[in-house]
Short mmCIF file of C-alpha atoms in Angstrom, two decimals:
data_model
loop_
_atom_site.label_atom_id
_atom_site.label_comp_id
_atom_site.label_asym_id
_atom_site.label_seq_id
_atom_site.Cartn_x
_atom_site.Cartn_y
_atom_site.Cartn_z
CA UNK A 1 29.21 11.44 -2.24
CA UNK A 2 30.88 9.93 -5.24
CA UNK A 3 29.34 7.36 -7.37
CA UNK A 4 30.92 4.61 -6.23
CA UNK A 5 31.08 5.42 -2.22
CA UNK A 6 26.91 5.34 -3.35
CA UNK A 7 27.11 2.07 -4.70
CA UNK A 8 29.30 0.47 -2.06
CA UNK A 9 26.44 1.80 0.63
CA UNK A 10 23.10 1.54 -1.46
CA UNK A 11 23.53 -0.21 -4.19
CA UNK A 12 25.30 -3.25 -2.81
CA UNK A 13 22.53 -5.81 -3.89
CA UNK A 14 22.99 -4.78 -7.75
CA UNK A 15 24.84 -8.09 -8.37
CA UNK A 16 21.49 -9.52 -7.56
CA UNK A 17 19.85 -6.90 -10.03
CA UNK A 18 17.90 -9.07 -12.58
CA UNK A 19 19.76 -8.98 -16.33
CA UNK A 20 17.67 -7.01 -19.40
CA UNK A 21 16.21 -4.27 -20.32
CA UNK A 22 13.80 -3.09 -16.98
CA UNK A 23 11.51 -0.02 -17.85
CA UNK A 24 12.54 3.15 -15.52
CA UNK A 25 8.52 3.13 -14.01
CA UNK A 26 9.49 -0.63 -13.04
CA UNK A 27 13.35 -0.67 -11.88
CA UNK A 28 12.23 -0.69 -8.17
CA UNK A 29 9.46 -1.25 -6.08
CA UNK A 30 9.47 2.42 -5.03
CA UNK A 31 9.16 4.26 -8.17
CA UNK A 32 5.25 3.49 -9.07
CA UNK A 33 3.92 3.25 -5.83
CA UNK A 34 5.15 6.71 -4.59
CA UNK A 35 3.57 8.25 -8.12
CA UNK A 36 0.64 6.44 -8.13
CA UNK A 37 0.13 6.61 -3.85
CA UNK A 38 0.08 10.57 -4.02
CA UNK A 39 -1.99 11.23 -7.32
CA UNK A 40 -4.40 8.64 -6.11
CA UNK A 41 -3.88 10.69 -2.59
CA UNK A 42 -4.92 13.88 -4.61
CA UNK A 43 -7.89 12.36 -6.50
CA UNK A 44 -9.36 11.11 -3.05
CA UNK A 45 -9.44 14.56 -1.24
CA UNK A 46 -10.46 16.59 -3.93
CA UNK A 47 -14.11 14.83 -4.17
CA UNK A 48 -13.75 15.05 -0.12
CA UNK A 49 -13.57 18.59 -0.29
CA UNK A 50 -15.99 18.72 -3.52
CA UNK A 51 -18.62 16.89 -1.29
CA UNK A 52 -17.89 19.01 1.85
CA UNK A 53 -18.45 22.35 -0.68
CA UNK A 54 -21.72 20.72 -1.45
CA UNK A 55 -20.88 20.54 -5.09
CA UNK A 56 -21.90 16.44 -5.02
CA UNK A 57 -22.78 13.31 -3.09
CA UNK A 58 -20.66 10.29 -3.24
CA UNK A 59 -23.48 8.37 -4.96
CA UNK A 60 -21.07 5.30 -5.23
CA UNK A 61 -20.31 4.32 -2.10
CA UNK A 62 -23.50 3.88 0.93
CA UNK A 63 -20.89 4.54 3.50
CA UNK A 64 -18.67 7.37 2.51
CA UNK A 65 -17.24 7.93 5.92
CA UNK A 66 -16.04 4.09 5.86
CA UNK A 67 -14.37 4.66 2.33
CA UNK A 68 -12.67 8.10 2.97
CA UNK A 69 -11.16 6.24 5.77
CA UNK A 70 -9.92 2.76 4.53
CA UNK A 71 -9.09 4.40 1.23
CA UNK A 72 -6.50 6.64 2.56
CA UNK A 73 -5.19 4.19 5.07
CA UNK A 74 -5.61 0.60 3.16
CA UNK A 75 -5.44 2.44 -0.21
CA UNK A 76 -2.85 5.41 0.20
CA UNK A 77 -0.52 4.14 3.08
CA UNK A 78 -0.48 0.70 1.81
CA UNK A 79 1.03 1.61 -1.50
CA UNK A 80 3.38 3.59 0.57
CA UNK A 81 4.35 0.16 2.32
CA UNK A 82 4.58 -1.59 0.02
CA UNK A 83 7.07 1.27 -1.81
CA UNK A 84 8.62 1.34 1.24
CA UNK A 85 9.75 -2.24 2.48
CA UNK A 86 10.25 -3.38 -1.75
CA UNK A 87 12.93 -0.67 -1.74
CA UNK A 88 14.59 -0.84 1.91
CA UNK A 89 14.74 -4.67 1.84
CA UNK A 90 17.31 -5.16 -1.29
CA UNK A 91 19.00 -2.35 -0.03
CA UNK A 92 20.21 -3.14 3.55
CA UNK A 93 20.55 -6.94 2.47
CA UNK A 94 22.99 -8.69 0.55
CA UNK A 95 22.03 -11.04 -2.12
CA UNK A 96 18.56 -10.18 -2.26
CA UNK A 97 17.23 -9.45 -5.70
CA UNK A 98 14.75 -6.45 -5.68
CA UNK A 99 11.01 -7.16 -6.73
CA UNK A 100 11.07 -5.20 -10.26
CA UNK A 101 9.74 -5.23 -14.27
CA UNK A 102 6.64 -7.62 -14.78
CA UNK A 103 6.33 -9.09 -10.61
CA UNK A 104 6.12 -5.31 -9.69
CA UNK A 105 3.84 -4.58 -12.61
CA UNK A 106 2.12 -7.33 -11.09
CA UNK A 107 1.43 -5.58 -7.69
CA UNK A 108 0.66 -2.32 -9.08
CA UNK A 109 -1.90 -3.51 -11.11
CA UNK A 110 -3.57 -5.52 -8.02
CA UNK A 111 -3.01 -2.49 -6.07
CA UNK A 112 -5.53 -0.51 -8.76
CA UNK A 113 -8.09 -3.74 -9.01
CA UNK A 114 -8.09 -2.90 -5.01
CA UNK A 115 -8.96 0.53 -5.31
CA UNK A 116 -11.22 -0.03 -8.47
CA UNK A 117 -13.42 -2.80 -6.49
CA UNK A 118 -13.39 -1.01 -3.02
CA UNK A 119 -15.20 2.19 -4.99
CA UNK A 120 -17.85 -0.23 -6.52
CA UNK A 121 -18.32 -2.11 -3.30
CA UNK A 122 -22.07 -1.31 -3.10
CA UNK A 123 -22.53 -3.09 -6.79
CA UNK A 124 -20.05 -5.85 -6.66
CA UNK A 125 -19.83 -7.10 -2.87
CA UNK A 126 -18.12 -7.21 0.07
CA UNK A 127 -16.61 -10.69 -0.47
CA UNK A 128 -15.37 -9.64 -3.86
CA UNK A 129 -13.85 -6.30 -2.86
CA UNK A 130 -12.40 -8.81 0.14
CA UNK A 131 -10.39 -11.01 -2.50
CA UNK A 132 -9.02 -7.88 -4.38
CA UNK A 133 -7.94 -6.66 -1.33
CA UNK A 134 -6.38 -8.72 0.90
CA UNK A 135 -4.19 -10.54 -0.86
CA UNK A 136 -1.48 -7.89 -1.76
CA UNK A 137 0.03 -7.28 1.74
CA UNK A 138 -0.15 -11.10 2.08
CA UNK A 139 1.92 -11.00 -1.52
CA UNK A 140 4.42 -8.55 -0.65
CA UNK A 141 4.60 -10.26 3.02
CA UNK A 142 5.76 -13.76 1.10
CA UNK A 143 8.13 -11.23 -0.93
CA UNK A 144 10.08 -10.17 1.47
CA UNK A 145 9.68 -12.76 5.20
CA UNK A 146 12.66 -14.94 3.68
CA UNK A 147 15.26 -12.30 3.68
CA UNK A 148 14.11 -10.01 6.69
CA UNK A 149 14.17 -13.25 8.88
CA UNK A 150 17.62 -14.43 7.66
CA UNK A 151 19.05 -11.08 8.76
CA UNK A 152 21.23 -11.85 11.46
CA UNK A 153 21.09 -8.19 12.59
CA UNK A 154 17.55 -8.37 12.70
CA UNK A 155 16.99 -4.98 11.24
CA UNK A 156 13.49 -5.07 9.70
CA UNK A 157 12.10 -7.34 12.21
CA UNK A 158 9.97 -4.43 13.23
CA UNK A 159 9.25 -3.19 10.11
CA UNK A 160 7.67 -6.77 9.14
CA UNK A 161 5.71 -6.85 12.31
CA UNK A 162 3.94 -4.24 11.26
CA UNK A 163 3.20 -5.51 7.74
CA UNK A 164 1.98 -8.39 9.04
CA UNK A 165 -0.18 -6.51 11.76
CA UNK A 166 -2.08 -4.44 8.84
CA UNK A 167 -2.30 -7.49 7.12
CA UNK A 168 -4.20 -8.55 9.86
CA UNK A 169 -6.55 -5.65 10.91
CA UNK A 170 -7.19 -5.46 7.09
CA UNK A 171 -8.78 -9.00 6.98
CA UNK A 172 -10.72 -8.38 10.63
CA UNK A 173 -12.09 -5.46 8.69
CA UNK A 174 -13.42 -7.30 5.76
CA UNK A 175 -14.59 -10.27 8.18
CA UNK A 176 -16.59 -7.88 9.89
CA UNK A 177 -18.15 -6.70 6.87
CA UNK A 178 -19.45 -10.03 5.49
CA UNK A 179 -20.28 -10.89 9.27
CA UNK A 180 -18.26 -13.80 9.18
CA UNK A 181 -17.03 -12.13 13.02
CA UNK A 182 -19.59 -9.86 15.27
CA UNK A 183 -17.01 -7.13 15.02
CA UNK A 184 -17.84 -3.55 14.59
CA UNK A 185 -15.76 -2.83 11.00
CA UNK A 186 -16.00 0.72 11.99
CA UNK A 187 -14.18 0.05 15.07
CA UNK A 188 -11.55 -1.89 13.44
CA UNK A 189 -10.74 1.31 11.17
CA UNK A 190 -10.44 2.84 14.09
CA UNK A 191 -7.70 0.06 15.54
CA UNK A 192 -6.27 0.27 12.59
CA UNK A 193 -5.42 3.99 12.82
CA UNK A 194 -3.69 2.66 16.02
CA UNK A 195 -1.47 0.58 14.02
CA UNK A 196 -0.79 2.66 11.17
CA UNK A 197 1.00 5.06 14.42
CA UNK A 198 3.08 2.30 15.36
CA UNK A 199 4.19 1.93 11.60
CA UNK A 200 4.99 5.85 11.82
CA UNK A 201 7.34 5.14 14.72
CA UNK A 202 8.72 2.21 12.71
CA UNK A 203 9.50 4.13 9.86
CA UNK A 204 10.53 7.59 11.27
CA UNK A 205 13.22 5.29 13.45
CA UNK A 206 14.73 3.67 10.27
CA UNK A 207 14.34 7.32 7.92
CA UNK A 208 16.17 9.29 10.34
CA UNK A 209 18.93 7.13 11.15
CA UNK A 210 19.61 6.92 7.05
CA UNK A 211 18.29 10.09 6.10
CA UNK A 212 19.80 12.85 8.85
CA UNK A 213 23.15 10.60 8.78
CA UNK A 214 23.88 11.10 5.13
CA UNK A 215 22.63 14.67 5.21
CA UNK A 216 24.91 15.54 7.31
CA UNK A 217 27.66 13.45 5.85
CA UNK A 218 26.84 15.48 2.49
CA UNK A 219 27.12 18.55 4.66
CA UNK A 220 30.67 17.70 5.71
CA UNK A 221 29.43 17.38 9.17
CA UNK A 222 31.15 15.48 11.65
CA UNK A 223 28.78 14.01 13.63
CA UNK A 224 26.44 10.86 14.29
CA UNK A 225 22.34 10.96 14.85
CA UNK A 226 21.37 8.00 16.71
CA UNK A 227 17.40 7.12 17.49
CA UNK A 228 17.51 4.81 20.21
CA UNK A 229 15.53 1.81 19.61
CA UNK A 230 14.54 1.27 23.24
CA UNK A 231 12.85 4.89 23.44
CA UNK A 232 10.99 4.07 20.22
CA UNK A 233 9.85 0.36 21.71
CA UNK A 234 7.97 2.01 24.58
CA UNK A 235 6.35 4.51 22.54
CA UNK A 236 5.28 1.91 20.34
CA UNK A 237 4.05 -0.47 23.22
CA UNK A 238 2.23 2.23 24.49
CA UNK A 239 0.24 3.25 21.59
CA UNK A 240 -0.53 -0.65 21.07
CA UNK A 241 -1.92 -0.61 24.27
CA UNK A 242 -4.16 2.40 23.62
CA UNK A 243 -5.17 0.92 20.41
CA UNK A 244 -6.39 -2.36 21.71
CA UNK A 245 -8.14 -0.49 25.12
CA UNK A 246 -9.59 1.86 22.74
CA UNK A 247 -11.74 -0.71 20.79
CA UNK A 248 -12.59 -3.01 23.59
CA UNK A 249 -13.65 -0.44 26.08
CA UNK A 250 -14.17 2.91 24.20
CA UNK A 251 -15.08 5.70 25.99
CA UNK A 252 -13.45 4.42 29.08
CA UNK A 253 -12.02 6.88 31.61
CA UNK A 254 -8.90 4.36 31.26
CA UNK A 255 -8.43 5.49 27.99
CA UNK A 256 -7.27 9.29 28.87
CA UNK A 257 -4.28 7.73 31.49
CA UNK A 258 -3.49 5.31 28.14
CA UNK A 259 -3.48 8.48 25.70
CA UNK A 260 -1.27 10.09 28.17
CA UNK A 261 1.16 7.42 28.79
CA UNK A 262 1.31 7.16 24.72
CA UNK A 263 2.15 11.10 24.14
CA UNK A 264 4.63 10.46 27.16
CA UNK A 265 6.32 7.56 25.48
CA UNK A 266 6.31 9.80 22.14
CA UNK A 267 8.01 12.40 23.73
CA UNK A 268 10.72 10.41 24.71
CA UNK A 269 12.11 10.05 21.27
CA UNK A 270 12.51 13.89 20.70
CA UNK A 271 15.54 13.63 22.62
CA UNK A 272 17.72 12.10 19.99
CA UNK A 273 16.64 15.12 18.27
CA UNK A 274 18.74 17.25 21.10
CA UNK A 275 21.99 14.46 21.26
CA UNK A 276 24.09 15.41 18.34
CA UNK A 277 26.77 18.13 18.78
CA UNK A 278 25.20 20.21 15.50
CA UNK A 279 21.25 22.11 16.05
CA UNK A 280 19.99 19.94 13.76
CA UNK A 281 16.20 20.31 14.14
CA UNK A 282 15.32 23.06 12.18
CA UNK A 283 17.49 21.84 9.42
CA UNK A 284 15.66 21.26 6.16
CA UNK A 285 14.18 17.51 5.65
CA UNK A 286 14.56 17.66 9.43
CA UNK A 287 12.37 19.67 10.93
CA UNK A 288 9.26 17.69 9.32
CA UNK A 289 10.80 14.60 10.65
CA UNK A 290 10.93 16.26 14.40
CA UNK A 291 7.22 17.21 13.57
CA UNK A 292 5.93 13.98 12.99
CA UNK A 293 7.20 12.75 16.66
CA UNK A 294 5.75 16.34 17.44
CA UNK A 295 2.16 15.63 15.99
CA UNK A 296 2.17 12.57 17.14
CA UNK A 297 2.56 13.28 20.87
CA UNK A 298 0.13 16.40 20.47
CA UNK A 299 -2.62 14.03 19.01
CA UNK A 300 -2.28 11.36 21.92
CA UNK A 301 -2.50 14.38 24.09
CA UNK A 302 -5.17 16.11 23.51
CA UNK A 303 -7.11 13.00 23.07
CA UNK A 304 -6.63 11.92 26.56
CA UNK A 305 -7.46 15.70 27.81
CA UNK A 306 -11.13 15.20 25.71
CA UNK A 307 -11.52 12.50 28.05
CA UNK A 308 -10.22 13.81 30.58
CA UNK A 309 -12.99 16.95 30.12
CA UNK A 310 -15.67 14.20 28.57
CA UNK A 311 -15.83 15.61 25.35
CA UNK A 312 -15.46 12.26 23.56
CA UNK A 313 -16.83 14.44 20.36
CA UNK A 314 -13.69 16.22 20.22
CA UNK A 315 -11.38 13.19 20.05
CA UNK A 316 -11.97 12.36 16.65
CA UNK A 317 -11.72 15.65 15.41
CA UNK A 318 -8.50 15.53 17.76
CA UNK A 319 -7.23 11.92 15.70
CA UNK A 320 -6.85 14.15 12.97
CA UNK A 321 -3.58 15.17 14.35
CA UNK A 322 -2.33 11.67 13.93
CA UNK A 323 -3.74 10.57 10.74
CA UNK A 324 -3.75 14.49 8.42
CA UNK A 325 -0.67 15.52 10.65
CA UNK A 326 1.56 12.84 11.62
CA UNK A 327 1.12 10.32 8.73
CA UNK A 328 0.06 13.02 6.38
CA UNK A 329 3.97 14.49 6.84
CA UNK A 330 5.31 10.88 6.97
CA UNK A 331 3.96 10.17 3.81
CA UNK A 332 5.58 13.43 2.62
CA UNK A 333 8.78 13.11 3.99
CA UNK A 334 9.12 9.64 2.52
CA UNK A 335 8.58 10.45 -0.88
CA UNK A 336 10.71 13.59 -1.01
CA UNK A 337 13.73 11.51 0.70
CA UNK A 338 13.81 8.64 -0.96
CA UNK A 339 12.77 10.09 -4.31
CA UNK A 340 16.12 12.08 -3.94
CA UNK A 341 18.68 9.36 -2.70
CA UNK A 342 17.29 6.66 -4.69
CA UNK A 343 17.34 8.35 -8.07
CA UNK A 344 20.67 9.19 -7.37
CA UNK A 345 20.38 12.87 -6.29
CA UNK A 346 21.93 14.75 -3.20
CA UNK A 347 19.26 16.03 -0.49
CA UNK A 348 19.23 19.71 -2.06
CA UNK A 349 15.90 21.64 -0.11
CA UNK A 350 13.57 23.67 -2.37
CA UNK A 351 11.40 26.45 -0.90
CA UNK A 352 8.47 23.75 -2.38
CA UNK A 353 9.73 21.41 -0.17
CA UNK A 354 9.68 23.20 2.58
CA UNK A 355 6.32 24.84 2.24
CA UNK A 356 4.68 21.68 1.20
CA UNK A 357 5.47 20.27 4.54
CA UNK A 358 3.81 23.47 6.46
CA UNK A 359 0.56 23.39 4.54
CA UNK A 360 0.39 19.76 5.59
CA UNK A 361 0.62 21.77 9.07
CA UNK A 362 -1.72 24.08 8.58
CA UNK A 363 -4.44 21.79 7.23
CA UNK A 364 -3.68 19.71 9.87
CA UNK A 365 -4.96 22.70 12.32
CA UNK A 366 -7.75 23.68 10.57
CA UNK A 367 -9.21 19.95 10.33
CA UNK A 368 -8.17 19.27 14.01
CA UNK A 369 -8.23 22.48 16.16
CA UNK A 370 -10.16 25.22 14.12
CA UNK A 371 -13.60 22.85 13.62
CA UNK A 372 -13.93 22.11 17.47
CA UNK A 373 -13.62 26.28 18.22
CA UNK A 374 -15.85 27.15 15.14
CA UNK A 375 -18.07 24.38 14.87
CA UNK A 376 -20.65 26.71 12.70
CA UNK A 377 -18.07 26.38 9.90
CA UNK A 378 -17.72 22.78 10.41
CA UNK A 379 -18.21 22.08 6.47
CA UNK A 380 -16.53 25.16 4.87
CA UNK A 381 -13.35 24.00 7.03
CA UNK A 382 -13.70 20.41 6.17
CA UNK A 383 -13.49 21.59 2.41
CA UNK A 384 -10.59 23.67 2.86
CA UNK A 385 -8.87 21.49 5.28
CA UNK A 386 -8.70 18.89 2.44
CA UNK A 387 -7.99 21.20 -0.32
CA UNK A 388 -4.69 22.49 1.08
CA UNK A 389 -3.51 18.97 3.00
CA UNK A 390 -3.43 17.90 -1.00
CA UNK A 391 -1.92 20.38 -2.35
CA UNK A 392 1.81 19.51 -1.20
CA UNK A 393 1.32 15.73 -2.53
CA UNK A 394 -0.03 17.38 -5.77
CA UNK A 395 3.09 19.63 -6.10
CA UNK A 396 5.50 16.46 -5.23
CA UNK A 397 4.02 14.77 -8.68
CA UNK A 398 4.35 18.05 -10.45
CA UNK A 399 8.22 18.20 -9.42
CA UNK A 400 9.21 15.30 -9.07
CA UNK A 401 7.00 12.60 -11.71
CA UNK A 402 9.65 12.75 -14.01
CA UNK A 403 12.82 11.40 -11.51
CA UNK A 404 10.58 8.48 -11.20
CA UNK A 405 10.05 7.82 -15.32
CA UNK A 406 13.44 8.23 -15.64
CA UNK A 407 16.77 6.48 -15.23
CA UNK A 408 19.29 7.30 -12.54
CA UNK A 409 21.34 10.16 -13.01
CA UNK A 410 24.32 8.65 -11.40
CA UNK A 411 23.91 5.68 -14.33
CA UNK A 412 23.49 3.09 -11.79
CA UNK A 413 20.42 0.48 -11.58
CA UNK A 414 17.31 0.83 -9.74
#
C-alpha cells in the first residue's frame, strides 16, 4: 500500500491533526498506553509468580487475590481501552481531532496515580483509591461520546457501550468497597470478567474486519472477510446474560444451560472464519484471532460442564480460559496489529510473533487445565503459568518499544 492510498484510508482525520511540534510517545492515544499496558502487564505477574514460588508475600495489599484481579482487568485492559477507542475514533471519523501531546499526557499520568493508589489502598483508603480511579473511563467516555454518537453509520456504538458498561461495574466495585451498596465487591470482579468478554467480542469484530481485510489486500488477495454483526450480537447477549445470572444466583444449576448457550453463541462467529474463498485461518496474525473466538467458547464450555458435574471448584480455574487465554491473546493481538499499521509498517510475521501468541496458549493450559488434573502442584504451576503468559508481552516491549518512541516511517502524523 502506497503512502498516500494509507492516508486516504487511515489517516483521513490529519486535517484535524493539532499544529506544532507533538512528541512521538504523545502523537496518539495508542502509543503510551500499549507500552506502558504490557510493561505494567509484566511487572504484575512477575511478583504473582514470585509469591506463588514462595520467594515473598504481597505485604502491601490485605487482599491480594482482589488486586491481582482488578489490576489486570481495571489496570491492564483499561489502558488497553483507552489505547484502543483514542486511536480507532479519529480514525474511522472525519473531522475529529485525535486526543494527543499534553491532554494524553494528561490521561497517562492519571492512569499511573490509579495504579500507584490502588497498590497503597490498605494505607491511603478506599475512597481515595475510588477518586483516582474512576474518573478516567468517565474522562475518556466525555472524549470521545460526541463523535461516536454523531456517526450516522453508527459504527462504535458498541464499542462505547461497553466503555460505558466498565465504567459502570468499576464504580459498583468501589461502592461496594466503602459499603455505600451491600454488594459483594468480589462478586462484581467477577461480573466484570463477564463484561470484559463482551468487550473481546466487540473488539475482535472491529480488528478482524480491518486487520484480515488489509492483510489480505497487502497479500494481493482478492477477496473480502466479513464478521457478521448479528452472529456477534447473540454471542454477546448471551454472555450478558450469564454474567448477570452468574452474580445474582451463583452456583445455580441455571447457570451450566447459560454457559452453554454462551459457548454456542461463540461458536457461531467461527464461521466467518470458513466464508472467504482463501484458507485463511492458519494465516499468521490470524490464527490468534480464530483462537480468541476459540478460547472463548472452550472457557464458557467447560464452565457449564463443572456445573453440570458440580464441581463449582473447577470453574474458576476453568475462567482462566477467558481471562489468561482469550483476553490474554486479545491484548496481544492488539498491540502487535496496530503497533504495525499505525506506525506505518506492513503486517510482516516474525517467528516472535508467532510464538508469543502460543506461549500465551500454553500458559493458558497450564493455569486452566493442568492445576485441576495435578492439584498437588497447584503452586509450582501457578508460578510457571504466570512466568511464561508474560513472557510474550515482555518480548512485544523488547521489539517493538522503539516504533512507539519514534516517528512514522511513512512521514505521516500520528
Amino acid at each position: 500500500m502506497t503512502a498516500e492510498q494509507r492516508e486516504t484510508r487511515e489517516t483521513r482525520h490529519y486535517h484535524a491533526y493539532p499544529q506544532g511540534a507533538i512528541p512521538a510517545f504523545l502523537a496518539y492515544g495508542f502509543r503510551p498506553f500499549f507500552l506502558l499496558a504490557p510493561i505494567y502487564l509484566v511487572i504484575n505477574m512477575l511478583l504473582w509468580s514470585a509469591m506463588w514460588a514462595g520467594l515473598f508475600t504481597l505485604n502491601f495489599t490485605g487482599n491480594w487475590l482482589e488486586w491481582h484481579i482488578y489490576e489486570l482487568l481495571f489496570g491492564v485492559t483499561s489502558a488497553m481501552m483507552i489505547g484502543f477507542i483514542l486511536t480507532a475514533v479519529p480514525e474511522l471519523m472525519d473531522e475529529v481531532m485525535p486526543i494527543v501531546g499534553k491532554p494524553l499526557l494528561g490521561l497517562v499520568l492519571l492512569w499511573i496515580l490509579g495504579r500507584v493508589s490502588f497498590w497503597l489502598m490498605d494505607w491511603l483508603g478506599v475512597l481515595w483509591v475510588a477518586l483516582t480511579n474512576i474518573p478516567l473511563l468517565l474522562i475518556v467516555v466525555g472524549l470521545v461520546v460526541k463523535p461516536i454518537l454523531a456517526d450516522p453509520l453508527k459504527r462504535q456504538y458498541s464499542l462505547l457501550a461497553m466503555f460505558m458498561l466498565v465504567s459502570v461495574t468499576q464504580t459498583l466495585y468501589f461502592a461496594a468497597k466503602l459499603n455505600v451498596l451491600a454488594l459483594d465487591s468480589f462478586m462484581l470482579l467477577k461480573l466484570s470478567v463477564g463484561v470484559f468478554m463482551m468487550l473481546v467480542l466487540v473488539a475482535v469484530r472491529l480488528i478482524t474486519m480491518r486487520g484480515i481485510n488489509e492483510w489480505m489486500e497487502q497479500k494481493g488477495i482478492d477477496d473480502v472477510f466479513y464478521a457478521r454483526k448479528p452472529f456477534y450480537n447473540i454471542a454477546i447477549l448471551a454472555v450478558f446474560i450469564y454474567s448477570i445470572a452468574e452474580y445474582l444466583v451463583p452456583n445455580n444449576s441455571l447457570l451450566v444451560w447459560l454457559a452453554f448457550a454462551a459457548m454456542a453463541g461463540i461458536l457461531s462467529t467461527l464461521s466467518d472464519f470458513f466464508n472467504t474463498d482463501t484458507s485463511i485461518v492458519t494465516r499468521p496474525f490470524i490464527w490468534p484471532l480464530f483462537m480468541i473466538l476459540v478460547l472463548l467458547a472452550t472457557g464458557y464450555g467447560l464452565i457449564g460442564f463443572s456445573g453440570l458435574l458440580n464441581e463449582f471448584v473447577a470453574l474458576n480455574h476453568f475462567r482462566h480460559l477467558l481471562t489468561m487465554g482469550a483476553l490474554g491473546l486479545a491484548y496481544y493481538v492488539v498491540l502487535v496489529i496496530v503497533v504495525h499499521t499505525h506506525t506505518g509498517r506492513e503486517l510482516i510475521d516474525n517467528n516472535w510473533i508467532g510464538f508469543g501468541g502460543l506461549l500465551i496458549l500454553f500458559a493458558t493450559v497450564l493455569r486452566s487445565i493442568a492445576i485441576p488434573i495435578w492439584p498437588e502442584y497447584t503452586a509450582q504451576l501457578y508460578s510457571l503459568s504466570a512466568l511464561v503468559w508474560a513472557l510474550p508481552y515482555l518480548g512485544f516491549v523488547i521489539l517493538f518499544h522503539r516504533w512507539l518512541l519514534t516517528p512514522r516511517v511513512d512521514g505521516l502524523k500520528g
